[in-house]
Coordinates of C-alpha atoms in Angstrom, one line a residue:
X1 CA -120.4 76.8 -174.6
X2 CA -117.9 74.4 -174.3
X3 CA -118.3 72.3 -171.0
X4 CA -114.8 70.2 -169.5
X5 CA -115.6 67.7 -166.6
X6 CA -113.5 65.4 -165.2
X7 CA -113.5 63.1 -162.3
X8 CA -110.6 61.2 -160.8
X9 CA -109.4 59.9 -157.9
X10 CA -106.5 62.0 -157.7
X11 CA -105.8 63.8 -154.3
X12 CA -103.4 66.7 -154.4
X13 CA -102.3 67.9 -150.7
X14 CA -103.5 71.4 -151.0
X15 CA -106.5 70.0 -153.3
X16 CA -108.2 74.1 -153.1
X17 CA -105.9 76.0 -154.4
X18 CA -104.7 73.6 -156.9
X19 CA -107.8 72.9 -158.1
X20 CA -108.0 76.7 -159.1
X21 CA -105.0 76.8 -160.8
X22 CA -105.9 73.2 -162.6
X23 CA -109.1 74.7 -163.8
X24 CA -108.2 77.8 -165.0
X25 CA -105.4 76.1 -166.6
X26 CA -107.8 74.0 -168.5
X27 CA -110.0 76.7 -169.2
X28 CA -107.5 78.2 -171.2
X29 CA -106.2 75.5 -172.8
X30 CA -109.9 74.6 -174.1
X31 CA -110.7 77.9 -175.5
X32 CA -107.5 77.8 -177.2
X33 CA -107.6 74.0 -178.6
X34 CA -111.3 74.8 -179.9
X35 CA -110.6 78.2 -180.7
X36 CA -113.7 79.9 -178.6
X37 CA -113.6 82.7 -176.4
X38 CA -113.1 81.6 -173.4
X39 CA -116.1 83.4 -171.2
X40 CA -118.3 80.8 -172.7
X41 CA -115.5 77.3 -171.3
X42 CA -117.1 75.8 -168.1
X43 CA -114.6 73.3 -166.5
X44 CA -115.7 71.1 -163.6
X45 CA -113.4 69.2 -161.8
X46 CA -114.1 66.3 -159.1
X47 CA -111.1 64.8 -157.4
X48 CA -110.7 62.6 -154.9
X49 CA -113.5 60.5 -156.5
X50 CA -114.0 57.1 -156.2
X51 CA -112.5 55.5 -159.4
X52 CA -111.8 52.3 -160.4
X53 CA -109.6 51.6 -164.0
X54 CA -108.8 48.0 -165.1
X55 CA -109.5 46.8 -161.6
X56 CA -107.1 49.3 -160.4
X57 CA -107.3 52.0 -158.4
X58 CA -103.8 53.9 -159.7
X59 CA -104.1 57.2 -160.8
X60 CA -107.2 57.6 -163.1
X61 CA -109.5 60.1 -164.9
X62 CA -112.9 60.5 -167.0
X63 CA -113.3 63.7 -168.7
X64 CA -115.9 64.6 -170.8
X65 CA -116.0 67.7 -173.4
X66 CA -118.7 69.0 -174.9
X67 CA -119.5 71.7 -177.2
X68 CA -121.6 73.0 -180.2
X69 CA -120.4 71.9 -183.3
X70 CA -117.3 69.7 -181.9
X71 CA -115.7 68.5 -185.1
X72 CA -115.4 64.5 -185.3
X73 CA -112.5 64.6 -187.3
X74 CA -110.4 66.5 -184.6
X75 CA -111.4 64.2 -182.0
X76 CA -108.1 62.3 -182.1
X77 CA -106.1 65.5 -182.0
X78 CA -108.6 67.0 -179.2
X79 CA -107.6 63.7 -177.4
X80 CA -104.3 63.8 -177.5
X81 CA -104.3 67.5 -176.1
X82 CA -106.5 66.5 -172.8
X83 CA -104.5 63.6 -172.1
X84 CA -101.8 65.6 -172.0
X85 CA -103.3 68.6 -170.2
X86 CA -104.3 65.8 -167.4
X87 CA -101.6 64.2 -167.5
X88 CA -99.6 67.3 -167.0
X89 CA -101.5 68.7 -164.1
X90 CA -103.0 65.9 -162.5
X91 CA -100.3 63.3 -162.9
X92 CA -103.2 60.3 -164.6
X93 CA -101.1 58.6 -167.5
X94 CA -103.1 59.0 -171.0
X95 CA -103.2 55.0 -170.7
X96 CA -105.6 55.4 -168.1
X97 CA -108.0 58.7 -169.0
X98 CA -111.7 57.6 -170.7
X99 CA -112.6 60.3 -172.7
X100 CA -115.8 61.3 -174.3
X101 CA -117.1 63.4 -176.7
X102 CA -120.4 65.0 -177.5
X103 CA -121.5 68.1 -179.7
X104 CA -125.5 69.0 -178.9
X105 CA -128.0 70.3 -181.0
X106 CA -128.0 73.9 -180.2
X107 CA -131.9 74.0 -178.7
X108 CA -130.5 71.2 -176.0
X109 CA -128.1 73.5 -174.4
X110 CA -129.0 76.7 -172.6
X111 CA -128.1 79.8 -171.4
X112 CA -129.1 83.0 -170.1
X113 CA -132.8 82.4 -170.0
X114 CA -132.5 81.0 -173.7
X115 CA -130.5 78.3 -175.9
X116 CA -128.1 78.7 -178.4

């Protein structure tokens, strides 16, 4: 169930089409980093958001990845791999990308009439 959000205030020209290829771009790239199938990756994406960084308004993202049983000790690593992943198809330098992390209990997320 893992979930990828992220909001910035990027614009791209033809922000539709990218925006498909950005997310299922990500969606691979999660499934693969936390080595899930990737039916269960949800990415949401919000551009052209109003986003303020360092009292800047440069190029900017906050992502958020959740997902049963996230690992704190790969947190650093899973870092490093979303900064790069936005940085690569969204053009936000790692210095300015907020990320957090969060792994629910599995009876607070659900699915298909149930949890997990």
């Amino acid at each position: 169930m893992p979930l990828l959000s992220i909001e910035t205030n990027v614009k791209l020209d033809d922000e539709e089409n990218n925006s498909a290829h950005i997310t299922t771009a990500l969606s691979k790239a999660v499934a693969e980093m936390l080595g899930k199938p990737e039916q269960y990756v949800m990415v949401n994406l919000k551009m052209a958001q109003d986003l303020c960084f360092a009292g800047s308004h440069a190029p900017a993202a906050y992502a958020q990845l959740k997902s049963l049983g996230l690992p704190e000790n790969k947190t650093a690593e899973y870092s490093a791999t979303l900064c790069e992943l936005i940085h690569r198809e969204l053009g936000v330098p790692p210095e300015r990308i907020y990320i957090e992390f969060s792994s629910p209990e599995r009876h607070m997320w659900g699915w298909n009439n149930s949890t997990f």
